[in-house]
C-alpha cells in the first residue's frame, strides 16, 4: 500500500541502497551492499561542484559469513564517487575490524565501538548495520539461525530473531503460541514408547516450529506454565 498523499513538493535528493546475497561454492555467503547518494541539482562539495544526476557518493561493501553467520571477511573497494576524494578511501581498510563478529549478536554495538565516528566511514557504517537483517532474510533455512553447533541437540538453542522486533517479542501472542507448540512437540518426542504390538507402528507427525526451545526467560521444558 502506498503512502498517503503529501503536500505539493519537489524531489531534491535520492539515496538508494541495494543489498544482495550470494551463496558461494566453498560454503560461505557473500552479503554485498551498495549505497548511492544523488542530488537533482548541482552540489558544491569539498573539491568543487558535482553536477546534478552524478553520485555524491557511491560506496560498496562485501561481508563474507560462514554457516554460523560469523564474519570471516569484510572489504570495501576504492570507488570513483566520494564526498572527499583522496580522504574517504583511507577508511576502507577499517572494515577488517568486522572479522570475527557474529551477525546475530550485538553487531550494531560492535560496529559503533570499533568503527564509530572518526574510526570509520559514516556511510559504510550505514551498510554494515544492514548486514544482519539482510543475511537473515537471504540465508533463512540455509545457515544456522540459532547459534547451536552441529553437535548440539536439536531444539536446545533459541533462534536469534526472538525478542529483536515487536512482532517477535517474547511476551507477544506469536511467541506465546510458538512456545505452546514447542512444549507439545517436546512432550511427544520425550514420551515413553509403548510395548510392541502386531499393529504397524506409526511415525510421529513432523512438526515444523520456529521456536524449538523453551528456555525463554525462566520457562523450561518441564515447566507447564506458559505466559498469557
PDB file of C-alpha atoms in Angstrom:
ATOM      1  CA  UNK A   1       0.000   0.000   0.000  1.00  0.00           C
ATOM      2  CA  UNK A   2       1.481   3.397  -0.962  1.00  0.00           C
ATOM      3  CA  UNK A   3       1.986   6.270   1.451  1.00  0.00           C
ATOM      4  CA  UNK A   4      -0.889   8.747   1.722  1.00  0.00           C
ATOM      5  CA  UNK A   5      -0.732  11.880  -0.471  1.00  0.00           C
ATOM      6  CA  UNK A   6       1.525  14.668   0.764  1.00  0.00           C
ATOM      7  CA  UNK A   7       1.593  18.428   0.258  1.00  0.00           C
ATOM      8  CA  UNK A   8       2.877  19.715  -3.105  1.00  0.00           C
ATOM      9  CA  UNK A   9       6.619  19.122  -3.244  1.00  0.00           C
ATOM     10  CA  UNK A  10       9.638  18.572  -5.479  1.00  0.00           C
ATOM     11  CA  UNK A  11      12.375  15.970  -5.368  1.00  0.00           C
ATOM     12  CA  UNK A  12      15.763  17.165  -4.098  1.00  0.00           C
ATOM     13  CA  UNK A  13      17.776  14.100  -3.101  1.00  0.00           C
ATOM     14  CA  UNK A  14      17.748  10.339  -3.528  1.00  0.00           C
ATOM     15  CA  UNK A  15      19.598   7.717  -1.507  1.00  0.00           C
ATOM     16  CA  UNK A  16      19.452   4.207  -2.924  1.00  0.00           C
ATOM     17  CA  UNK A  17      20.626   1.150  -1.000  1.00  0.00           C
ATOM     18  CA  UNK A  18      20.881  -2.206  -2.724  1.00  0.00           C
ATOM     19  CA  UNK A  19      21.756  -5.392  -0.848  1.00  0.00           C
ATOM     20  CA  UNK A  20      22.307  -8.793  -2.451  1.00  0.00           C
ATOM     21  CA  UNK A  21      23.304 -12.160  -1.016  1.00  0.00           C
ATOM     22  CA  UNK A  22      25.275 -14.869  -2.787  1.00  0.00           C
ATOM     23  CA  UNK A  23      25.877 -18.479  -1.750  1.00  0.00           C
ATOM     24  CA  UNK A  24      29.430 -19.437  -2.670  1.00  0.00           C
ATOM     25  CA  UNK A  25      30.664 -22.807  -3.849  1.00  0.00           C
ATOM     26  CA  UNK A  26      33.023 -23.010  -0.868  1.00  0.00           C
ATOM     27  CA  UNK A  27      30.083 -22.951   1.566  1.00  0.00           C
ATOM     28  CA  UNK A  28      30.426 -19.307   2.588  1.00  0.00           C
ATOM     29  CA  UNK A  29      27.991 -16.490   1.870  1.00  0.00           C
ATOM     30  CA  UNK A  30      28.689 -13.007   0.499  1.00  0.00           C
ATOM     31  CA  UNK A  31      26.445 -10.132   1.552  1.00  0.00           C
ATOM     32  CA  UNK A  32      27.089  -7.224  -0.826  1.00  0.00           C
ATOM     33  CA  UNK A  33      25.658  -3.750  -0.344  1.00  0.00           C
ATOM     34  CA  UNK A  34      25.832  -0.524  -2.332  1.00  0.00           C
ATOM     35  CA  UNK A  35      24.825   2.974  -1.211  1.00  0.00           C
ATOM     36  CA  UNK A  36      24.353   5.766  -3.752  1.00  0.00           C
ATOM     37  CA  UNK A  37      23.512   9.409  -2.999  1.00  0.00           C
ATOM     38  CA  UNK A  38      22.380  11.673  -5.840  1.00  0.00           C
ATOM     39  CA  UNK A  39      21.050  15.226  -5.978  1.00  0.00           C
ATOM     40  CA  UNK A  40      18.806  16.643  -8.681  1.00  0.00           C
ATOM     41  CA  UNK A  41      20.769  19.900  -8.641  1.00  0.00           C
ATOM     42  CA  UNK A  42      24.418  20.835  -8.902  1.00  0.00           C
ATOM     43  CA  UNK A  43      26.011  20.348  -5.489  1.00  0.00           C
ATOM     44  CA  UNK A  44      29.045  22.049  -4.011  1.00  0.00           C
ATOM     45  CA  UNK A  45      31.401  19.518  -2.422  1.00  0.00           C
ATOM     46  CA  UNK A  46      34.891  19.872  -0.988  1.00  0.00           C
ATOM     47  CA  UNK A  47      36.648  19.601  -4.344  1.00  0.00           C
ATOM     48  CA  UNK A  48      34.233  21.562  -6.499  1.00  0.00           C
ATOM     49  CA  UNK A  49      30.761  21.241  -7.977  1.00  0.00           C
ATOM     50  CA  UNK A  50      29.216  17.824  -8.515  1.00  0.00           C
ATOM     51  CA  UNK A  51      26.761  18.108 -11.460  1.00  0.00           C
ATOM     52  CA  UNK A  52      23.139  17.135 -10.982  1.00  0.00           C
ATOM     53  CA  UNK A  53      22.492  13.433 -11.513  1.00  0.00           C
ATOM     54  CA  UNK A  54      26.041  12.305 -10.726  1.00  0.00           C
ATOM     55  CA  UNK A  55      26.540  10.486  -7.422  1.00  0.00           C
ATOM     56  CA  UNK A  56      27.723  12.474  -4.449  1.00  0.00           C
ATOM     57  CA  UNK A  57      28.983   9.142  -3.209  1.00  0.00           C
ATOM     58  CA  UNK A  58      28.659   5.544  -4.273  1.00  0.00           C
ATOM     59  CA  UNK A  59      30.064   3.119  -1.735  1.00  0.00           C
ATOM     60  CA  UNK A  60      30.242  -0.669  -1.764  1.00  0.00           C
ATOM     61  CA  UNK A  61      30.719  -3.245   0.961  1.00  0.00           C
ATOM     62  CA  UNK A  62      31.098  -7.020   0.955  1.00  0.00           C
ATOM     63  CA  UNK A  63      30.717  -9.024   4.145  1.00  0.00           C
ATOM     64  CA  UNK A  64      31.527 -12.744   3.933  1.00  0.00           C
ATOM     65  CA  UNK A  65      29.993 -15.030   6.553  1.00  0.00           C
ATOM     66  CA  UNK A  66      30.165 -18.714   7.395  1.00  0.00           C
ATOM     67  CA  UNK A  67      27.210 -21.007   8.059  1.00  0.00           C
ATOM     68  CA  UNK A  68      27.021 -19.842  11.670  1.00  0.00           C
ATOM     69  CA  UNK A  69      26.799 -16.217  10.461  1.00  0.00           C
ATOM     70  CA  UNK A  70      30.250 -15.271  11.725  1.00  0.00           C
ATOM     71  CA  UNK A  71      32.109 -12.667   9.686  1.00  0.00           C
ATOM     72  CA  UNK A  72      35.162 -14.235   8.052  1.00  0.00           C
ATOM     73  CA  UNK A  73      35.992 -11.364   5.699  1.00  0.00           C
ATOM     74  CA  UNK A  74      34.902  -7.786   5.003  1.00  0.00           C
ATOM     75  CA  UNK A  75      36.066  -5.317   2.400  1.00  0.00           C
ATOM     76  CA  UNK A  76      35.064  -2.088   0.702  1.00  0.00           C
ATOM     77  CA  UNK A  77      36.901  -1.293  -2.542  1.00  0.00           C
ATOM     78  CA  UNK A  78      38.110   2.079  -3.719  1.00  0.00           C
ATOM     79  CA  UNK A  79      35.319   3.782  -5.645  1.00  0.00           C
ATOM     80  CA  UNK A  80      35.030   6.704  -8.041  1.00  0.00           C
ATOM     81  CA  UNK A  81      32.381   8.729  -6.253  1.00  0.00           C
ATOM     82  CA  UNK A  82      33.091  10.020  -2.723  1.00  0.00           C
ATOM     83  CA  UNK A  83      32.456  13.297  -0.923  1.00  0.00           C
ATOM     84  CA  UNK A  84      36.120  13.931  -0.117  1.00  0.00           C
ATOM     85  CA  UNK A  85      38.274  12.359  -2.849  1.00  0.00           C
ATOM     86  CA  UNK A  86      41.673  11.273  -1.606  1.00  0.00           C
ATOM     87  CA  UNK A  87      40.494  11.083   2.000  1.00  0.00           C
ATOM     88  CA  UNK A  88      37.374   8.907   2.197  1.00  0.00           C
ATOM     89  CA  UNK A  89      39.299   5.989   0.730  1.00  0.00           C
ATOM     90  CA  UNK A  90      41.637   5.943   3.731  1.00  0.00           C
ATOM     91  CA  UNK A  91      38.839   4.434   5.830  1.00  0.00           C
ATOM     92  CA  UNK A  92      38.334   1.393   3.597  1.00  0.00           C
ATOM     93  CA  UNK A  93      40.797  -0.928   5.423  1.00  0.00           C
ATOM     94  CA  UNK A  94      38.865  -0.375   8.660  1.00  0.00           C
ATOM     95  CA  UNK A  95      36.285  -2.913   7.507  1.00  0.00           C
ATOM     96  CA  UNK A  96      38.710  -5.644   8.532  1.00  0.00           C
ATOM     97  CA  UNK A  97      37.620  -4.860  12.095  1.00  0.00           C
ATOM     98  CA  UNK A  98      34.364  -6.683  11.345  1.00  0.00           C
ATOM     99  CA  UNK A  99      36.123 -10.053  11.032  1.00  0.00           C
ATOM    100  CA  UNK A 100      35.202 -12.357  13.892  1.00  0.00           C
ATOM    101  CA  UNK A 101      31.912 -10.650  14.731  1.00  0.00           C
ATOM    102  CA  UNK A 102      28.672 -12.618  14.949  1.00  0.00           C
ATOM    103  CA  UNK A 103      25.911 -11.097  12.815  1.00  0.00           C
ATOM    104  CA  UNK A 104      23.307 -12.420  15.250  1.00  0.00           C
ATOM    105  CA  UNK A 105      24.716 -10.911  18.413  1.00  0.00           C
ATOM    106  CA  UNK A 106      25.171  -7.195  19.024  1.00  0.00           C
ATOM    107  CA  UNK A 107      26.634  -6.240  15.666  1.00  0.00           C
ATOM    108  CA  UNK A 108      25.346  -2.672  15.832  1.00  0.00           C
ATOM    109  CA  UNK A 109      27.066  -2.041  19.153  1.00  0.00           C
ATOM    110  CA  UNK A 110      30.260  -3.725  17.977  1.00  0.00           C
ATOM    111  CA  UNK A 111      30.342  -1.661  14.778  1.00  0.00           C
ATOM    112  CA  UNK A 112      29.734   1.542  16.732  1.00  0.00           C
ATOM    113  CA  UNK A 113      32.508   0.674  19.159  1.00  0.00           C
ATOM    114  CA  UNK A 114      35.079  -0.358  16.548  1.00  0.00           C
ATOM    115  CA  UNK A 115      34.208   1.870  13.601  1.00  0.00           C
ATOM    116  CA  UNK A 116      32.114   4.708  15.002  1.00  0.00           C
ATOM    117  CA  UNK A 117      32.742   8.387  14.263  1.00  0.00           C
ATOM    118  CA  UNK A 118      36.301   9.108  13.072  1.00  0.00           C
ATOM    119  CA  UNK A 119      37.326   5.437  13.158  1.00  0.00           C
ATOM    120  CA  UNK A 120      35.346   4.636  10.011  1.00  0.00           C
ATOM    121  CA  UNK A 121      33.172   5.911   7.178  1.00  0.00           C
ATOM    122  CA  UNK A 122      29.688   7.006   8.272  1.00  0.00           C
ATOM    123  CA  UNK A 123      28.058   5.847   5.043  1.00  0.00           C
ATOM    124  CA  UNK A 124      29.782   2.465   5.092  1.00  0.00           C
ATOM    125  CA  UNK A 125      28.523   2.058   8.648  1.00  0.00           C
ATOM    126  CA  UNK A 126      25.006   2.546   7.269  1.00  0.00           C
ATOM    127  CA  UNK A 127      25.685  -0.516   5.122  1.00  0.00           C
ATOM    128  CA  UNK A 128      27.431  -2.518   7.838  1.00  0.00           C
ATOM    129  CA  UNK A 129      24.456  -2.436  10.178  1.00  0.00           C
ATOM    130  CA  UNK A 130      22.204  -3.746   7.387  1.00  0.00           C
ATOM    131  CA  UNK A 131      24.178  -6.977   7.153  1.00  0.00           C
ATOM    132  CA  UNK A 132      22.386  -8.961   9.899  1.00  0.00           C
ATOM    133  CA  UNK A 133      18.841  -8.433   8.638  1.00  0.00           C
ATOM    134  CA  UNK A 134      19.867  -8.950   5.016  1.00  0.00           C
ATOM    135  CA  UNK A 135      21.729 -12.155   5.861  1.00  0.00           C
ATOM    136  CA  UNK A 136      18.812 -13.414   7.918  1.00  0.00           C
ATOM    137  CA  UNK A 137      16.381 -12.937   5.043  1.00  0.00           C
ATOM    138  CA  UNK A 138      18.717 -14.415   2.453  1.00  0.00           C
ATOM    139  CA  UNK A 139      20.003 -17.391   4.405  1.00  0.00           C
ATOM    140  CA  UNK A 140      16.895 -18.493   6.301  1.00  0.00           C
ATOM    141  CA  UNK A 141      16.759 -22.275   6.287  1.00  0.00           C
ATOM    142  CA  UNK A 142      20.260 -22.477   4.822  1.00  0.00           C
ATOM    143  CA  UNK A 143      22.553 -21.470   7.678  1.00  0.00           C
ATOM    144  CA  UNK A 144      22.373 -21.804  11.438  1.00  0.00           C
ATOM    145  CA  UNK A 145      19.841 -19.345  12.834  1.00  0.00           C
ATOM    146  CA  UNK A 146      20.301 -20.446  16.424  1.00  0.00           C
ATOM    147  CA  UNK A 147      23.994 -20.385  17.144  1.00  0.00           C
ATOM    148  CA  UNK A 148      23.981 -24.071  18.038  1.00  0.00           C
ATOM    149  CA  UNK A 149      26.801 -26.186  16.731  1.00  0.00           C
ATOM    150  CA  UNK A 150      26.203 -29.266  14.618  1.00  0.00           C
ATOM    151  CA  UNK A 151      26.750 -31.426  17.699  1.00  0.00           C
ATOM    152  CA  UNK A 152      24.193 -29.617  19.861  1.00  0.00           C
ATOM    153  CA  UNK A 153      20.897 -31.324  20.472  1.00  0.00           C
ATOM    154  CA  UNK A 154      18.136 -30.097  18.210  1.00  0.00           C
ATOM    155  CA  UNK A 155      15.894 -27.619  19.962  1.00  0.00           C
ATOM    156  CA  UNK A 156      18.453 -26.556  22.578  1.00  0.00           C
ATOM    157  CA  UNK A 157      19.150 -23.081  21.207  1.00  0.00           C
ATOM    158  CA  UNK A 158      16.910 -20.076  20.762  1.00  0.00           C
ATOM    159  CA  UNK A 159      16.558 -18.538  17.287  1.00  0.00           C
ATOM    160  CA  UNK A 160      18.370 -15.222  17.283  1.00  0.00           C
ATOM    161  CA  UNK A 161      15.379 -13.309  15.866  1.00  0.00           C
ATOM    162  CA  UNK A 162      13.369 -13.678  19.082  1.00  0.00           C
ATOM    163  CA  UNK A 163      12.817 -10.517  21.130  1.00  0.00           C
ATOM    164  CA  UNK A 164      14.560  -8.407  18.478  1.00  0.00           C
ATOM    165  CA  UNK A 165      11.446  -6.806  16.991  1.00  0.00           C
ATOM    166  CA  UNK A 166       7.873  -6.007  18.019  1.00  0.00           C
ATOM    167  CA  UNK A 167       6.289  -8.973  16.233  1.00  0.00           C
ATOM    168  CA  UNK A 168       8.674 -11.468  17.868  1.00  0.00           C
ATOM    169  CA  UNK A 169       8.773 -10.078  21.414  1.00  0.00           C
ATOM    170  CA  UNK A 170       8.824 -12.911  23.934  1.00  0.00           C
ATOM    171  CA  UNK A 171       5.646 -11.829  25.714  1.00  0.00           C
ATOM    172  CA  UNK A 172       3.717 -11.310  22.472  1.00  0.00           C
ATOM    173  CA  UNK A 173       0.996 -13.594  21.082  1.00  0.00           C
ATOM    174  CA  UNK A 174       3.165 -15.061  18.315  1.00  0.00           C
ATOM    175  CA  UNK A 175       5.877 -16.173  20.724  1.00  0.00           C
ATOM    176  CA  UNK A 176       3.382 -17.468  23.302  1.00  0.00           C
ATOM    177  CA  UNK A 177       1.657 -19.638  20.698  1.00  0.00           C
ATOM    178  CA  UNK A 178       5.005 -20.934  19.458  1.00  0.00           C
ATOM    179  CA  UNK A 179       6.102 -21.769  22.999  1.00  0.00           C
ATOM    180  CA  UNK A 180       2.956 -23.845  23.464  1.00  0.00           C
ATOM    181  CA  UNK A 181       3.620 -25.631  20.177  1.00  0.00           C
ATOM    182  CA  UNK A 182       7.190 -26.273  21.269  1.00  0.00           C
ATOM    183  CA  UNK A 183       6.034 -27.754  24.566  1.00  0.00           C
ATOM    184  CA  UNK A 184       3.619 -30.098  22.818  1.00  0.00           C
ATOM    185  CA  UNK A 185       6.277 -31.206  20.349  1.00  0.00           C
ATOM    186  CA  UNK A 186       8.840 -31.756  23.101  1.00  0.00           C
ATOM    187  CA  UNK A 187       6.391 -33.854  25.129  1.00  0.00           C
ATOM    188  CA  UNK A 188       5.572 -36.028  22.117  1.00  0.00           C
ATOM    189  CA  UNK A 189       9.256 -36.642  21.437  1.00  0.00           C
ATOM    190  CA  UNK A 190      10.053 -37.422  25.083  1.00  0.00           C
ATOM    191  CA  UNK A 191       7.022 -39.662  25.765  1.00  0.00           C
ATOM    192  CA  UNK A 192       7.936 -43.319  26.537  1.00  0.00           C
ATOM    193  CA  UNK A 193       7.289 -45.797  23.767  1.00  0.00           C
ATOM    194  CA  UNK A 194       4.543 -48.366  24.184  1.00  0.00           C
ATOM    195  CA  UNK A 195       5.243 -52.096  24.045  1.00  0.00           C
ATOM    196  CA  UNK A 196       5.462 -53.521  20.569  1.00  0.00           C
ATOM    197  CA  UNK A 197       2.275 -54.945  19.088  1.00  0.00           C
ATOM    198  CA  UNK A 198       1.172 -56.593  15.884  1.00  0.00           C
ATOM    199  CA  UNK A 199      -0.104 -53.299  14.602  1.00  0.00           C
ATOM    200  CA  UNK A 200       2.235 -51.446  12.306  1.00  0.00           C
ATOM    201  CA  UNK A 201       3.833 -48.602  14.262  1.00  0.00           C
ATOM    202  CA  UNK A 202       3.014 -45.081  13.121  1.00  0.00           C
ATOM    203  CA  UNK A 203       5.597 -42.408  12.730  1.00  0.00           C
ATOM    204  CA  UNK A 204       5.069 -39.280  14.779  1.00  0.00           C
ATOM    205  CA  UNK A 205       3.994 -36.411  12.543  1.00  0.00           C
ATOM    206  CA  UNK A 206       6.683 -33.925  11.697  1.00  0.00           C
ATOM    207  CA  UNK A 207       6.093 -30.540  13.293  1.00  0.00           C
ATOM    208  CA  UNK A 208       7.894 -27.504  11.956  1.00  0.00           C
ATOM    209  CA  UNK A 209       8.080 -24.738  14.511  1.00  0.00           C
ATOM    210  CA  UNK A 210      10.066 -21.543  14.615  1.00  0.00           C
ATOM    211  CA  UNK A 211      10.901 -21.774  18.317  1.00  0.00           C
ATOM    212  CA  UNK A 212      12.474 -25.157  19.077  1.00  0.00           C
ATOM    213  CA  UNK A 213      13.449 -24.220  22.639  1.00  0.00           C
ATOM    214  CA  UNK A 214      11.582 -23.319  25.775  1.00  0.00           C
ATOM    215  CA  UNK A 215      14.488 -21.753  27.595  1.00  0.00           C
ATOM    216  CA  UNK A 216      12.921 -18.317  27.424  1.00  0.00           C
ATOM    217  CA  UNK A 217      13.002 -16.062  30.469  1.00  0.00           C
ATOM    218  CA  UNK A 218      12.766 -18.833  33.022  1.00  0.00           C
ATOM    219  CA  UNK A 219      10.486 -21.182  31.064  1.00  0.00           C
ATOM    220  CA  UNK A 220      11.887 -24.700  30.857  1.00  0.00           C
ATOM    221  CA  UNK A 221      10.812 -27.814  29.033  1.00  0.00           C
ATOM    222  CA  UNK A 222       9.407 -29.228  32.271  1.00  0.00           C
ATOM    223  CA  UNK A 223       7.541 -26.048  33.228  1.00  0.00           C
ATOM    224  CA  UNK A 224       3.876 -26.276  32.303  1.00  0.00           C
ATOM    225  CA  UNK A 225       3.251 -22.604  32.934  1.00  0.00           C
ATOM    226  CA  UNK A 226       3.056 -20.589  29.739  1.00  0.00           C
ATOM    227  CA  UNK A 227       2.836 -16.773  29.665  1.00  0.00           C
ATOM    228  CA  UNK A 228      -0.682 -15.483  28.984  1.00  0.00           C
TER     229      UNK A 228
END
